[in-house]
Short mmCIF file of C-alpha atoms in Angstrom, two decimals:
data_model
loop_
_atom_site.label_atom_id
_atom_site.label_comp_id
_atom_site.label_asym_id
_atom_site.label_seq_id
_atom_site.Cartn_x
_atom_site.Cartn_y
_atom_site.Cartn_z
CA UNK A 1 79.03 114.75 73.51
CA UNK A 2 75.90 113.83 75.47
CA UNK A 3 75.28 116.13 78.43
CA UNK A 4 73.89 114.92 81.73
CA UNK A 5 72.39 116.68 84.71
CA UNK A 6 74.73 116.42 87.72
CA UNK A 7 74.39 113.21 89.71
CA UNK A 8 72.63 113.53 93.05
CA UNK A 9 73.15 111.27 96.03
CA UNK A 10 69.40 110.97 96.61
CA UNK A 11 68.95 109.32 93.19
CA UNK A 12 70.46 106.16 94.69
CA UNK A 13 68.02 105.97 97.61
CA UNK A 14 68.28 106.74 101.31
CA UNK A 15 69.56 103.28 102.29
CA UNK A 16 72.42 103.16 99.75
CA UNK A 17 75.83 102.55 101.37
CA UNK A 18 78.61 105.00 100.44
CA UNK A 19 82.20 104.53 101.49
CA UNK A 20 85.86 103.94 100.74
CA UNK A 21 87.90 100.73 100.87
CA UNK A 22 91.42 100.09 102.18
CA UNK A 23 93.64 97.12 103.07
CA UNK A 24 95.88 96.45 106.05
CA UNK A 25 99.11 95.58 104.25
CA UNK A 26 98.79 98.48 101.83
CA UNK A 27 98.33 101.15 104.49
CA UNK A 28 99.26 100.13 108.04
CA UNK A 29 103.05 99.94 107.97
CA UNK A 30 104.34 99.00 111.45
CA UNK A 31 105.24 95.67 109.88
CA UNK A 32 106.94 94.24 113.00
CA UNK A 33 105.44 96.50 115.69
CA UNK A 34 103.72 95.32 118.88
CA UNK A 35 104.22 91.62 118.27
CA UNK A 36 103.02 91.42 114.66
CA UNK A 37 104.38 88.39 112.81
CA UNK A 38 105.60 88.49 109.19
CA UNK A 39 103.15 87.92 106.38
CA UNK A 40 103.85 86.49 102.95
CA UNK A 41 103.94 90.04 101.60
CA UNK A 42 106.57 91.09 104.14
CA UNK A 43 108.69 88.21 102.88
CA UNK A 44 107.90 88.75 99.20
CA UNK A 45 108.72 92.46 99.22
CA UNK A 46 112.05 91.75 100.92
CA UNK A 47 113.24 89.93 97.81
CA UNK A 48 115.04 92.08 95.26
CA UNK A 49 113.40 92.68 91.90
CA UNK A 50 109.93 91.54 92.88
CA UNK A 51 108.45 95.01 93.45
CA UNK A 52 108.97 97.98 91.14
CA UNK A 53 112.01 99.98 92.37
CA UNK A 54 112.27 97.51 95.28
CA UNK A 55 109.58 99.40 97.20
CA UNK A 56 108.23 97.82 100.39
CA UNK A 57 105.40 98.50 102.82
CA UNK A 58 107.23 98.60 106.14
CA UNK A 59 105.98 102.15 106.71
CA UNK A 60 103.57 102.77 103.81
CA UNK A 61 100.94 105.29 105.00
CA UNK A 62 101.71 104.53 108.67
CA UNK A 63 97.99 104.04 109.22
CA UNK A 64 98.83 101.95 112.31
CA UNK A 65 99.90 105.12 114.09
CA UNK A 66 98.04 107.76 112.04
CA UNK A 67 94.56 106.19 111.97
CA UNK A 68 93.06 108.99 114.15
CA UNK A 69 94.10 111.54 111.50
CA UNK A 70 92.70 109.44 108.67
CA UNK A 71 89.42 108.84 110.49
CA UNK A 72 89.23 112.63 110.93
CA UNK A 73 89.64 112.90 107.13
CA UNK A 74 86.75 110.46 106.65
CA UNK A 75 84.62 112.65 108.87
CA UNK A 76 85.71 115.82 107.04
CA UNK A 77 84.81 114.19 103.72
CA UNK A 78 81.37 113.03 104.99
CA UNK A 79 82.20 109.38 104.21
CA UNK A 80 79.79 107.25 106.28
CA UNK A 81 81.29 103.76 105.74
CA UNK A 82 84.91 102.62 105.99
CA UNK A 83 86.05 99.26 104.68
CA UNK A 84 89.37 98.01 106.08
CA UNK A 85 91.01 94.61 106.51
CA UNK A 86 92.32 92.84 109.58
CA UNK A 87 95.92 91.65 109.45
CA UNK A 88 95.90 87.94 110.28
CA UNK A 89 99.55 87.99 111.42
CA UNK A 90 98.94 91.02 113.64
CA UNK A 91 96.29 89.08 115.54
CA UNK A 92 97.93 85.63 115.29
CA UNK A 93 101.68 86.14 114.66
CA UNK A 94 102.15 82.44 113.84
CA UNK A 95 98.84 82.22 112.01
CA UNK A 96 97.41 79.96 114.71
CA UNK A 97 97.88 79.30 118.40
CA UNK A 98 98.78 82.24 120.63
CA UNK A 99 96.74 85.41 120.15
CA UNK A 100 98.58 88.76 120.20
CA UNK A 101 96.63 91.01 122.59
CA UNK A 102 98.29 94.14 121.20
CA UNK A 103 97.01 93.26 117.76
CA UNK A 104 93.45 92.94 119.02
CA UNK A 105 93.84 96.17 120.98
CA UNK A 106 94.90 98.08 117.86
CA UNK A 107 91.78 97.06 115.97
CA UNK A 108 89.68 97.79 119.07
CA UNK A 109 91.01 101.35 119.00
CA UNK A 110 90.36 101.73 115.27
CA UNK A 111 86.83 100.33 115.43
CA UNK A 112 85.92 102.39 118.48
CA UNK A 113 87.30 105.57 116.89
CA UNK A 114 85.22 104.93 113.77
CA UNK A 115 82.06 104.35 115.79
CA UNK A 116 82.67 107.43 117.94
CA UNK A 117 83.01 109.41 114.69
CA UNK A 118 79.70 108.13 113.35
CA UNK A 119 81.39 105.98 110.70
CA UNK A 120 80.31 102.37 110.14
CA UNK A 121 83.18 99.83 110.11
CA UNK A 122 83.15 97.16 107.39
CA UNK A 123 85.82 94.55 108.13
CA UNK A 124 87.48 92.19 105.64
CA UNK A 125 89.03 89.10 107.22
CA UNK A 126 91.56 88.38 104.48
CA UNK A 127 93.12 90.84 102.05
CA UNK A 128 96.04 88.76 100.73
CA UNK A 129 98.44 88.87 103.74
CA UNK A 130 98.70 85.23 104.86
CA UNK A 131 100.99 84.74 107.89
CA UNK A 132 104.40 83.55 106.68
CA UNK A 133 104.42 80.83 109.33
CA UNK A 134 101.43 79.23 107.58
CA UNK A 135 102.98 79.61 104.14
CA UNK A 136 105.93 77.66 105.51
CA UNK A 137 103.45 74.82 106.04
CA UNK A 138 102.15 75.06 102.48
CA UNK A 139 99.84 78.06 102.76
CA UNK A 140 96.68 77.79 100.71
CA UNK A 141 97.98 74.62 99.00
CA UNK A 142 97.62 72.83 102.36
CA UNK A 143 94.08 71.63 103.09
CA UNK A 144 94.70 72.49 106.75
CA UNK A 145 94.41 76.14 105.66
CA UNK A 146 90.62 75.74 105.83
CA UNK A 147 90.84 75.03 109.55
CA UNK A 148 93.48 77.70 110.18
CA UNK A 149 91.27 80.31 108.54
CA UNK A 150 88.13 79.13 110.32
CA UNK A 151 89.85 79.44 113.72
CA UNK A 152 91.07 82.95 112.81
CA UNK A 153 87.55 83.92 111.69
CA UNK A 154 86.14 82.70 115.01
CA UNK A 155 88.62 84.78 117.03
CA UNK A 156 87.71 87.91 115.05
CA UNK A 157 83.98 87.24 115.22
CA UNK A 158 83.99 86.71 118.97
CA UNK A 159 86.20 89.70 119.73
CA UNK A 160 84.89 92.32 117.30
CA UNK A 161 81.45 90.98 116.40
CA UNK A 162 79.55 93.25 118.80
CA UNK A 163 80.83 96.31 116.88
CA UNK A 164 81.16 95.13 113.25
CA UNK A 165 77.79 95.27 111.43
CA UNK A 166 79.23 94.30 108.02
CA UNK A 167 81.77 91.54 107.41
CA UNK A 168 83.57 90.47 104.25
CA UNK A 169 85.36 87.10 104.26
CA UNK A 170 87.85 87.18 101.36
CA UNK A 171 89.11 89.85 99.00
CA UNK A 172 89.44 88.94 95.31
CA UNK A 173 90.39 85.26 95.55
CA UNK A 174 90.91 84.93 91.79
CA UNK A 175 93.68 87.54 91.96
CA UNK A 176 95.63 86.34 94.97
CA UNK A 177 95.47 82.69 93.90
CA UNK A 178 96.22 83.35 90.23
CA UNK A 179 99.01 85.89 90.75
CA UNK A 180 100.39 84.24 93.90
CA UNK A 181 100.07 80.50 93.26
CA UNK A 182 100.02 80.16 89.46
CA UNK A 183 101.98 83.06 87.91
CA UNK A 184 104.24 83.75 90.89
CA UNK A 185 104.16 87.54 90.40
CA UNK A 186 102.52 88.20 93.79
CA UNK A 187 103.19 86.72 97.21
CA UNK A 188 104.03 83.97 97.97
CA UNK A 189 105.53 83.66 94.49
CA UNK A 190 104.53 80.08 93.75
CA UNK A 191 103.91 78.80 90.23
CA UNK A 192 102.19 75.94 88.51
CA UNK A 193 98.75 74.46 87.88
CA UNK A 194 98.95 72.01 90.78
CA UNK A 195 99.55 74.79 93.33
CA UNK A 196 96.83 76.90 91.71
CA UNK A 197 94.11 74.23 91.75
CA UNK A 198 94.79 73.42 95.40
CA UNK A 199 94.67 77.11 96.30
CA UNK A 200 91.41 77.62 94.39
CA UNK A 201 89.63 74.85 96.22
CA UNK A 202 91.01 75.46 99.70
CA UNK A 203 90.33 79.21 99.49
CA UNK A 204 86.78 78.59 98.31
CA UNK A 205 86.17 76.04 101.06
CA UNK A 206 87.67 78.46 103.60
CA UNK A 207 85.43 81.28 102.35
CA UNK A 208 82.28 79.27 103.06
CA UNK A 209 83.63 77.92 106.36
CA UNK A 210 84.68 81.38 107.54
CA UNK A 211 81.31 82.82 106.55
CA UNK A 212 79.50 80.16 108.61
CA UNK A 213 81.60 81.05 111.66
CA UNK A 214 80.86 84.76 111.25
CA UNK A 215 77.15 84.09 110.84
CA UNK A 216 76.98 81.69 113.79
CA UNK A 217 79.05 83.89 116.12
CA UNK A 218 78.12 87.48 115.31
CA UNK A 219 75.10 89.60 114.50
CA UNK A 220 76.45 91.35 111.41
CA UNK A 221 75.67 90.86 107.73
CA UNK A 222 78.18 88.55 106.02
CA UNK A 223 79.45 89.02 102.48
CA UNK A 224 82.57 88.33 100.46
CA UNK A 225 84.16 90.17 97.56
CA UNK A 226 85.24 89.16 94.07
CA UNK A 227 87.07 90.92 91.27
CA UNK A 228 85.09 91.04 88.04
CA UNK A 229 86.27 92.12 84.61
CA UNK A 230 83.88 92.58 81.71
CA UNK A 231 85.15 90.41 78.86
CA UNK A 232 84.48 90.94 75.15
CA UNK A 233 85.76 88.95 72.14
CA UNK A 234 88.20 90.63 69.77
CA UNK A 235 86.07 89.72 66.74
CA UNK A 236 82.95 87.85 65.70
CA UNK A 237 85.00 84.74 64.91
CA UNK A 238 83.77 81.66 66.73
CA UNK A 239 87.28 81.04 68.04
CA UNK A 240 87.49 84.50 69.63
CA UNK A 241 83.98 84.20 71.11
CA UNK A 242 84.87 80.80 72.61
CA UNK A 243 88.15 82.18 73.98
CA UNK A 244 86.34 85.10 75.60
CA UNK A 245 83.92 82.68 77.24
CA UNK A 246 86.80 80.68 78.72
CA UNK A 247 88.47 83.82 80.10
CA UNK A 248 85.15 85.06 81.49
CA UNK A 249 84.68 81.69 83.20
CA UNK A 250 88.16 81.79 84.73
CA UNK A 251 88.06 85.40 85.95
CA UNK A 252 84.40 85.90 86.79
CA UNK A 253 82.77 82.55 87.56
CA UNK A 254 85.29 80.09 89.02
CA UNK A 255 85.05 81.36 92.60
CA UNK A 256 81.55 82.75 92.92
CA UNK A 257 79.54 79.89 91.38
CA UNK A 258 80.58 77.11 93.81
CA UNK A 259 79.81 79.47 96.71
CA UNK A 260 76.36 80.08 95.22
CA UNK A 261 75.76 76.33 95.14
CA UNK A 262 76.29 75.96 91.38
CA UNK A 263 79.58 74.04 91.54
CA UNK A 264 82.75 74.82 89.63
CA UNK A 265 82.00 75.84 85.99
CA UNK A 266 84.02 72.97 84.55
CA UNK A 267 81.91 72.61 81.40
CA UNK A 268 83.00 76.03 80.17
CA UNK A 269 86.63 75.75 81.32
CA UNK A 270 87.77 72.13 80.87
CA UNK A 271 91.05 72.54 82.76
CA UNK A 272 88.97 72.96 85.93
CA UNK A 273 88.11 69.24 85.71
CA UNK A 274 91.50 68.68 87.30
CA UNK A 275 90.16 70.23 90.51
CA UNK A 276 88.32 66.95 91.13
CA UNK A 277 91.66 65.47 92.20
CA UNK A 278 91.78 68.02 95.05
CA UNK A 279 88.18 67.63 96.20
CA UNK A 280 87.00 65.13 98.80
CA UNK A 281 83.64 63.50 99.32
CA UNK A 282 81.18 66.02 100.74
CA UNK A 283 83.17 69.09 99.70
CA UNK A 284 80.63 70.30 97.17
CA UNK A 285 77.95 70.72 99.84
CA UNK A 286 80.40 72.52 102.10
CA UNK A 287 81.23 75.01 99.33
CA UNK A 288 77.81 76.68 99.28
CA UNK A 289 76.80 79.51 101.61
CA UNK A 290 73.90 81.97 101.60
CA UNK A 291 75.69 85.31 101.76
CA UNK A 292 73.82 88.45 102.81
CA UNK A 293 75.58 90.38 100.05
CA UNK A 294 78.24 89.97 97.37
CA UNK A 295 80.96 92.56 96.90
CA UNK A 296 81.83 93.39 93.28
CA UNK A 297 85.20 94.97 92.50
CA UNK A 298 85.42 96.15 88.91
CA UNK A 299 87.72 98.59 87.18
CA UNK A 300 87.89 97.89 83.44
CA UNK A 301 87.13 95.57 80.54
CA UNK A 302 89.40 93.23 78.61
CA UNK A 303 89.30 92.25 74.95
CA UNK A 304 90.17 88.60 74.30
CA UNK A 305 91.29 86.70 71.21
CA UNK A 306 91.99 83.03 70.63
CA UNK A 307 95.61 81.98 71.06
CA UNK A 308 96.11 78.25 71.08
CA UNK A 309 99.72 78.54 72.21
CA UNK A 310 98.51 79.76 75.62
CA UNK A 311 98.35 76.66 77.84
CA UNK A 312 95.14 75.62 79.60
CA UNK A 313 92.99 78.48 78.31
CA UNK A 314 93.85 79.03 74.63
CA UNK A 315 93.31 82.77 74.83
CA UNK A 316 95.20 86.04 75.11
CA UNK A 317 94.28 89.57 76.11
CA UNK A 318 94.57 92.35 73.54
CA UNK A 319 96.35 95.05 75.58
CA UNK A 320 94.58 98.37 75.93
CA UNK A 321 97.72 100.16 74.72
CA UNK A 322 97.48 98.34 71.39
CA UNK A 323 93.82 99.32 71.06
CA UNK A 324 94.65 103.04 71.40
CA UNK A 325 92.08 103.71 74.09
CA UNK A 326 92.30 105.88 77.20
CA UNK A 327 94.08 104.07 80.03
CA UNK A 328 94.92 104.58 83.69
CA UNK A 329 98.41 104.40 85.20
CA UNK A 330 97.83 100.66 85.61
CA UNK A 331 97.43 100.33 81.84
CA UNK A 332 93.73 99.54 82.28
CA UNK A 333 91.20 100.83 79.78
CA UNK A 334 88.85 103.55 81.03
CA UNK A 335 85.52 102.03 80.04
CA UNK A 336 82.66 102.89 82.45
CA UNK A 337 80.04 100.59 80.81
CA UNK A 338 82.15 97.64 82.04
CA UNK A 339 80.84 98.23 85.55
CA UNK A 340 77.25 98.24 84.31
CA UNK A 341 77.84 94.97 82.44
CA UNK A 342 79.35 93.35 85.54
CA UNK A 343 76.40 94.40 87.68
CA UNK A 344 73.88 93.15 85.11
CA UNK A 345 75.67 89.80 84.94
CA UNK A 346 75.61 89.47 88.72
CA UNK A 347 71.94 90.45 88.74
CA UNK A 348 71.16 87.38 86.65
CA UNK A 349 72.15 85.03 89.48
CA UNK A 350 68.99 84.14 91.38
CA UNK A 351 70.56 83.67 94.82
CA UNK A 352 72.46 86.93 95.35
CA UNK A 353 70.24 88.97 97.67
CA UNK A 354 72.23 92.20 97.44
CA UNK A 355 75.25 93.54 95.54
CA UNK A 356 77.76 96.11 96.79
CA UNK A 357 80.45 97.70 94.65
CA UNK A 358 83.19 97.29 97.24
CA UNK A 359 85.98 98.66 95.02
CA UNK A 360 86.07 100.99 92.03
CA UNK A 361 88.61 103.69 91.27
CA UNK A 362 91.53 104.75 89.11
CA UNK A 363 95.24 105.52 89.28
CA UNK A 364 96.32 108.63 87.39
CA UNK A 365 99.45 110.81 87.60
CA UNK A 366 98.87 113.26 90.45
CA UNK A 367 100.92 116.37 91.09
CA UNK A 368 100.79 118.42 94.27
CA UNK A 369 100.96 122.11 93.29
CA UNK A 370 100.67 124.86 95.92
CA UNK A 371 98.96 122.51 98.32
CA UNK A 372 96.39 121.24 95.79
CA UNK A 373 95.98 118.18 93.57
CA UNK A 374 93.86 118.75 90.47
CA UNK A 375 92.86 115.24 89.39
CA UNK A 376 89.97 115.87 87.05
CA UNK A 377 90.43 112.54 85.27
CA UNK A 378 89.82 110.61 88.50
CA UNK A 379 86.80 112.75 89.33
CA UNK A 380 85.39 112.09 85.85
CA UNK A 381 86.15 108.37 86.18
CA UNK A 382 84.21 108.13 89.44
CA UNK A 383 81.33 110.24 88.16
CA UNK A 384 81.01 108.23 84.94
CA UNK A 385 81.14 104.91 86.79
CA UNK A 386 78.51 106.05 89.27
CA UNK A 387 76.22 106.78 86.32
CA UNK A 388 76.61 103.13 85.31
CA UNK A 389 75.76 102.00 88.85
CA UNK A 390 72.63 104.16 88.78
CA UNK A 391 71.67 102.80 85.36
CA UNK A 392 71.90 99.22 86.63
CA UNK A 393 69.97 100.10 89.77
CA UNK A 394 67.20 101.79 87.77
CA UNK A 395 66.95 98.64 85.64
CA UNK A 396 66.25 96.54 88.71
CA UNK A 397 69.67 95.22 89.72
CA UNK A 398 69.75 94.97 93.52
CA UNK A 399 72.84 97.15 93.93
CA UNK A 400 72.97 98.90 97.27
CA UNK A 401 76.46 100.28 97.87
CA UNK A 402 79.51 101.91 96.30
CA UNK A 403 83.00 102.12 97.84
CA UNK A 404 85.82 104.04 96.19
CA UNK A 405 89.25 102.46 96.03
CA UNK A 406 90.82 104.10 97.96
CA UNK A 407 91.04 106.68 100.73
CA UNK A 408 94.76 107.48 100.59
CA UNK A 409 97.49 106.73 98.10
CA UNK A 410 99.17 103.53 99.28
CA UNK A 411 101.43 100.57 98.49
CA UNK A 412 100.01 99.06 95.33
CA UNK A 413 101.45 95.54 95.51
CA UNK A 414 103.95 94.70 92.73
CA UNK A 415 103.70 98.26 91.39
CA UNK A 416 104.99 99.77 94.63
CA UNK A 417 104.10 103.41 95.25
CA UNK A 418 103.90 104.45 91.59
CA UNK A 419 100.14 104.13 90.96
CA UNK A 420 98.12 106.56 93.07
CA UNK A 421 94.49 105.54 93.58
CA UNK A 422 93.69 107.73 96.59
CA UNK A 423 91.12 110.44 97.08
CA UNK A 424 93.79 111.81 99.41
CA UNK A 425 97.37 112.47 98.29
CA UNK A 426 100.14 111.13 100.54
CA UNK A 427 103.70 112.46 100.60
CA UNK A 428 105.44 109.24 101.59
CA UNK A 429 108.48 111.14 102.88
CA UNK A 430 106.59 113.45 105.26
CA UNK A 431 103.29 111.47 105.55
CA UNK A 432 101.42 114.72 104.86
CA UNK A 433 97.87 114.20 103.58
CA UNK A 434 96.14 116.46 101.02
CA UNK A 435 92.56 115.90 99.87
CA UNK A 436 92.54 115.83 96.06
CA UNK A 437 89.98 117.49 93.82
CA UNK A 438 88.29 114.09 93.43
CA UNK A 439 88.06 113.78 97.22
CA UNK A 440 86.47 117.21 97.48
CA UNK A 441 84.05 116.24 94.71
CA UNK A 442 83.12 113.03 96.56
CA UNK A 443 82.69 115.03 99.78
CA UNK A 444 80.35 117.49 98.09
CA UNK A 445 78.40 114.71 96.38
CA UNK A 446 77.93 112.87 99.69
CA UNK A 447 76.95 116.15 101.36
CA UNK A 448 74.17 116.67 98.83
CA UNK A 449 75.82 119.44 96.81
#
């Protein structure tokens, strides 16, 4: 096995942004507290059989009430940047119209506490929790969603913009549209190509429109985040190579390329031609926006083979379990070079000024023993992926940040509380926090040790 000298923070440069990422629905709890309205995930998790063991996020990590303790943990762990999301239905319980002052006040307290602690807040406008009142009107399948989101973005920009130096518009649009509006396995549980194509276009239009509002209203840098998965063909057969290209187009190019002014990649994924029926005259110009940075969220790679029985895409994934490779609790292959490949691919776009890894991490079985959690596999995962970030950076990719997913164990969507991604262990019965070995390693790395 090849041996490496220990990584050092200074190898990444003095202006490199280090942090952790979180999301409102996964951590806050307080689902109906202080005037908050229901989101699609509140509704979705209330249905039996949708979430593993019927878990829900009504309390979760109780970050709504415990944020001072968790900010203290950030300080203890020397983490200088904290990415969190704003809950749309906490600020606008009906999704539009009357603003909830208690919702704004909560985020005021959080932001001010971060700043007083010397921690830079990075705010994401939308991390999957659409207000249920808007879903009742069609949600992202309704073109009016572009205006609803733009109004929400303006409220946030005007109220918090003096204290938020870094904004992100959307979180992983390919995931929440695909799982929520095509496959129906995430909120709001819709299915079908027609719903999916409408959601793709309206979300992409809303991303650009929201970014313009943030840029026009505030002083902060404006980015948005995408999930990326490195795709490889199962064999050298032309059919497998073509299938891998279609999957790569769907997962990695469909959302980012129109926002970069390149249009939808319909030539490499013919089913996307149907999106023309959703578009209106002038939309293509409105899709493009010059972001200050792009957030890349990458965890694994997928191997793809041709499968003509699969509608629309003619491809299937070869599960990691069948390939007999190391996997995480999510069933994802542990393959650090995937992050390097994603960053190199992003570096080939001419109009991305800066790239941030806004999520990277792993879920492994964690056991609390005598007040300690020894999670060496997570520590190794993070260390090995950081080596790939450094490799890309040394080869000229303009990568300037790395955020671990996530600070604390939390509600992991359809998987409930089973996968634990946190640097900090949470006992969901007592809400007791324990910094894991990986968290101590990250602390020491950030502290220069």
